[in-house]
mmCIF file with all atom_site columns, C-alpha atoms in Angstrom:
data_model
loop_
_atom_site.group_PDB
_atom_site.id
_atom_site.type_symbol
_atom_site.label_atom_id
_atom_site.label_alt_id
_atom_site.label_comp_id
_atom_site.label_asym_id
_atom_site.label_entity_id
_atom_site.label_seq_id
_atom_site.pdbx_PDB_ins_code
_atom_site.Cartn_x
_atom_site.Cartn_y
_atom_site.Cartn_z
_atom_site.occupancy
_atom_site.B_iso_or_equiv
_atom_site.pdbx_formal_charge
_atom_site.auth_seq_id
_atom_site.auth_comp_id
_atom_site.auth_asym_id
_atom_site.auth_atom_id
_atom_site.pdbx_PDB_model_num
ATOM 1  C CA . MET P 1 1  ? 57.902 -56.428 -50.221 1.00 0.00 ? 1  MET P CA 1
ATOM 2  C CA . ALA P 1 2  ? 60.229 -58.926 -49.637 1.00 0.00 ? 2  ALA P CA 1
ATOM 3  C CA . ILE P 1 3  ? 62.387 -58.817 -53.083 1.00 0.00 ? 3  ILE P CA 1
ATOM 4  C CA . LYS P 1 4  ? 62.984 -55.157 -52.049 1.00 0.00 ? 4  LYS P CA 1
ATOM 5  C CA . ASP P 1 5  ? 64.123 -55.699 -48.799 1.00 0.00 ? 5  ASP P CA 1
ATOM 6  C CA . PHE P 1 6  ? 66.183 -58.880 -49.964 1.00 0.00 ? 6  PHE P CA 1
ATOM 7  C CA . LEU P 1 7  ? 68.024 -56.510 -52.519 1.00 0.00 ? 7  LEU P CA 1
ATOM 8  C CA . THR P 1 8  ? 68.524 -53.245 -50.159 1.00 0.00 ? 8  THR P CA 1
ATOM 9  C CA . LYS P 1 9  ? 69.719 -55.474 -47.656 1.00 0.00 ? 9  LYS P CA 1
ATOM 10 C CA . LYS P 1 10 ? 72.743 -57.143 -49.988 1.00 0.00 ? 10 LYS P CA 1
ATOM 11 C CA . SER P 1 11 ? 73.020 -53.699 -51.817 1.00 0.00 ? 11 SER P CA 1
ATOM 12 C CA . VAL P 1 12 ? 74.168 -52.709 -47.940 1.00 0.00 ? 12 VAL P CA 1
ATOM 13 C CA . GLU P 1 13 ? 76.141 -55.510 -47.107 1.00 0.00 ? 13 GLU P CA 1
ATOM 14 C CA . LEU P 1 14 ? 77.876 -55.221 -51.223 1.00 0.00 ? 14 LEU P CA 1
ATOM 15 C CA . MET P 1 15 ? 78.562 -51.357 -50.173 1.00 0.00 ? 15 MET P CA 1
ATOM 16 C CA . GLN P 1 16 ? 80.768 -52.356 -46.949 1.00 0.00 ? 16 GLN P CA 1
ATOM 17 C CA . ASP P 1 17 ? 82.938 -54.378 -48.997 1.00 0.00 ? 17 ASP P CA 1
ATOM 18 C CA . PRO P 1 18 ? 85.935 -52.693 -49.179 1.00 0.00 ? 18 PRO P CA 1
ATOM 19 C CA . ARG P 1 19 ? 86.755 -54.512 -52.755 1.00 0.00 ? 19 ARG P CA 1
ATOM 20 C CA . VAL P 1 20 ? 83.374 -52.985 -53.894 1.00 0.00 ? 20 VAL P CA 1
ATOM 21 C CA . LEU P 1 21 ? 84.084 -49.511 -52.725 1.00 0.00 ? 21 LEU P CA 1
ATOM 22 C CA . LYS P 1 22 ? 87.592 -49.052 -53.997 1.00 0.00 ? 22 LYS P CA 1
ATOM 23 C CA . LEU P 1 23 ? 85.985 -49.708 -57.391 1.00 0.00 ? 23 LEU P CA 1
ATOM 24 C CA . MET P 1 24 ? 83.230 -47.241 -57.147 1.00 0.00 ? 24 MET P CA 1
ATOM 25 C CA . GLN P 1 25 ? 86.256 -45.028 -56.589 1.00 0.00 ? 25 GLN P CA 1
ATOM 26 C CA . ASP P 1 26 ? 87.559 -45.606 -59.979 1.00 0.00 ? 26 ASP P CA 1
ATOM 27 C CA . GLN P 1 27 ? 86.009 -43.111 -62.534 1.00 0.00 ? 27 GLN P CA 1
ATOM 28 C CA . ARG P 1 28 ? 85.164 -45.407 -65.123 1.00 0.00 ? 28 ARG P CA 1
ATOM 29 C CA . VAL P 1 29 ? 83.202 -47.024 -63.020 1.00 0.00 ? 29 VAL P CA 1
ATOM 30 C CA . MET P 1 30 ? 81.288 -43.987 -62.294 1.00 0.00 ? 30 MET P CA 1
ATOM 31 C CA . LYS P 1 31 ? 80.567 -42.957 -65.383 1.00 0.00 ? 31 LYS P CA 1
ATOM 32 C CA . ALA P 1 32 ? 79.597 -46.038 -66.802 1.00 0.00 ? 32 ALA P CA 1
ATOM 33 C CA . MET P 1 33 ? 77.260 -46.110 -63.848 1.00 0.00 ? 33 MET P CA 1
ATOM 34 C CA . MET P 1 34 ? 75.758 -42.669 -64.585 1.00 0.00 ? 34 MET P CA 1
ATOM 35 C CA . GLU P 1 35 ? 75.309 -43.677 -68.446 1.00 0.00 ? 35 GLU P CA 1
ATOM 36 C CA . ALA P 1 36 ? 73.203 -46.857 -67.497 1.00 0.00 ? 36 ALA P CA 1
ATOM 37 C CA . ILE P 1 37 ? 71.350 -44.060 -65.092 1.00 0.00 ? 37 ILE P CA 1
ATOM 38 C CA . ARG P 1 38 ? 70.706 -42.308 -68.442 1.00 0.00 ? 38 ARG P CA 1
ATOM 39 C CA . LEU P 1 39 ? 69.655 -44.897 -70.458 1.00 0.00 ? 39 LEU P CA 1
ATOM 40 C CA . ARG P 1 40 ? 67.334 -45.967 -68.370 1.00 0.00 ? 40 ARG P CA 1
ATOM 41 C CA . GLY P 1 41 ? 65.479 -42.678 -68.199 1.00 0.00 ? 41 GLY P CA 1
ATOM 42 C CA . ARG P 1 42 ? 65.681 -42.179 -72.148 1.00 0.00 ? 42 ARG P CA 1
ATOM 43 C CA . LEU P 1 43 ? 64.020 -45.414 -72.657 1.00 0.00 ? 43 LEU P CA 1
ATOM 44 C CA . GLN P 1 44 ? 61.195 -45.067 -70.200 1.00 0.00 ? 44 GLN P CA 1
ATOM 45 C CA . ASP P 1 45 ? 60.231 -41.838 -71.679 1.00 0.00 ? 45 ASP P CA 1
ATOM 46 C CA . GLU P 1 46 ? 60.090 -43.288 -75.093 1.00 0.00 ? 46 GLU P CA 1
ATOM 47 C CA . LEU P 1 47 ? 58.443 -46.281 -73.903 1.00 0.00 ? 47 LEU P CA 1
ATOM 48 C CA . ASP P 1 48 ? 55.797 -43.435 -72.283 1.00 0.00 ? 48 ASP P CA 1
ATOM 49 C CA . ASP P 1 49 ? 55.432 -41.827 -75.339 1.00 0.00 ? 49 ASP P CA 1
ATOM 50 C CA . GLY P 1 50 ? 54.958 -45.034 -77.334 1.00 0.00 ? 50 GLY P CA 1
ATOM 51 C CA . ILE P 1 51 ? 52.228 -45.968 -74.910 1.00 0.00 ? 51 ILE P CA 1
ATOM 52 C CA . ASP P 1 52 ? 50.569 -42.476 -74.926 1.00 0.00 ? 52 ASP P CA 1
ATOM 53 C CA . ARG P 1 53 ? 50.477 -42.700 -78.721 1.00 0.00 ? 53 ARG P CA 1
ATOM 54 C CA . VAL P 1 54 ? 48.993 -46.218 -78.803 1.00 0.00 ? 54 VAL P CA 1
ATOM 55 C CA . ALA P 1 55 ? 46.238 -45.105 -76.557 1.00 0.00 ? 55 ALA P CA 1
ATOM 56 C CA . SER P 1 56 ? 45.602 -41.923 -78.213 1.00 0.00 ? 56 SER P CA 1
ATOM 57 C CA . SER P 1 57 ? 45.392 -44.110 -81.289 1.00 0.00 ? 57 SER P CA 1
ATOM 58 C CA . LEU P 1 58 ? 42.673 -46.461 -79.497 1.00 0.00 ? 58 LEU P CA 1
ATOM 59 C CA . ASN P 1 59 ? 41.254 -43.311 -77.721 1.00 0.00 ? 59 ASN P CA 1
ATOM 60 C CA . LEU P 1 60 ? 41.702 -44.882 -74.418 1.00 0.00 ? 60 LEU P CA 1
ATOM 61 C CA . ALA P 1 61 ? 42.637 -42.612 -71.482 1.00 0.00 ? 61 ALA P CA 1
ATOM 62 C CA . THR P 1 62 ? 46.198 -42.800 -69.875 1.00 0.00 ? 62 THR P CA 1
ATOM 63 C CA . LYS P 1 63 ? 47.250 -42.657 -66.405 1.00 0.00 ? 63 LYS P CA 1
ATOM 64 C CA . LYS P 1 64 ? 48.157 -39.411 -66.484 1.00 0.00 ? 64 LYS P CA 1
ATOM 65 C CA . GLU P 1 65 ? 44.868 -38.119 -67.783 1.00 0.00 ? 65 GLU P CA 1
ATOM 66 C CA . LEU P 1 66 ? 42.959 -40.247 -65.563 1.00 0.00 ? 66 LEU P CA 1
ATOM 67 C CA . ARG P 1 67 ? 45.524 -38.425 -62.474 1.00 0.00 ? 67 ARG P CA 1
ATOM 68 C CA . GLU P 1 68 ? 44.837 -34.775 -64.112 1.00 0.00 ? 68 GLU P CA 1
ATOM 69 C CA . MET P 1 69 ? 40.675 -36.296 -64.010 1.00 0.00 ? 69 MET P CA 1
ATOM 70 C CA . LYS P 1 70 ? 41.051 -37.620 -60.286 1.00 0.00 ? 70 LYS P CA 1
ATOM 71 C CA . ARG P 1 71 ? 42.583 -34.231 -59.371 1.00 0.00 ? 71 ARG P CA 1
ATOM 72 C CA . SER P 1 72 ? 39.865 -31.670 -61.218 1.00 0.00 ? 72 SER P CA 1
ATOM 73 C CA . LEU P 1 73 ? 37.286 -34.099 -59.497 1.00 0.00 ? 73 LEU P CA 1
ATOM 74 C CA . ARG P 1 74 ? 38.417 -33.502 -56.099 1.00 0.00 ? 74 ARG P CA 1
ATOM 75 C CA . ARG P 1 75 ? 38.855 -29.821 -56.660 1.00 0.00 ? 75 ARG P CA 1
ATOM 76 C CA . MET P 1 76 ? 35.149 -30.006 -57.722 1.00 0.00 ? 76 MET P CA 1
ATOM 77 C CA . GLU P 1 77 ? 34.312 -31.815 -54.712 1.00 0.00 ? 77 GLU P CA 1
ATOM 78 C CA . VAL P 1 78 ? 36.126 -29.568 -52.406 1.00 0.00 ? 78 VAL P CA 1
ATOM 79 C CA . GLU P 1 79 ? 34.507 -26.501 -53.973 1.00 0.00 ? 79 GLU P CA 1
ATOM 80 C CA . LEU P 1 80 ? 30.677 -27.874 -53.850 1.00 0.00 ? 80 LEU P CA 1
ATOM 81 C CA . GLU P 1 81 ? 31.420 -28.788 -49.847 1.00 0.00 ? 81 GLU P CA 1
ATOM 82 C CA . ARG P 1 82 ? 32.457 -25.087 -49.826 1.00 0.00 ? 82 ARG P CA 1
ATOM 83 C CA . ALA P 1 83 ? 29.451 -23.759 -52.096 1.00 0.00 ? 83 ALA P CA 1
ATOM 84 C CA . LYS P 1 84 ? 26.931 -26.051 -49.746 1.00 0.00 ? 84 LYS P CA 1
ATOM 85 C CA . ARG P 1 85 ? 28.098 -24.450 -46.574 1.00 0.00 ? 85 ARG P CA 1
#
């Protein structure tokens, strides 16, 4: 977490710099930042889809499937406890 804290601290310092504030008001900069965020999201989705395809072809469970299984297991445990009462 030290890296995260360091980056957060530096980000706050940068945002207080008048030069950065002026730069952030430029529509071109904001547009480029928004496009970068969208691109990151698209890349992450494509990567996740690729991982899911590979996991499926190798007959492996994905994180999403494991989460769903854990959720179902918790629900069943709760129902079992209710039935025991």
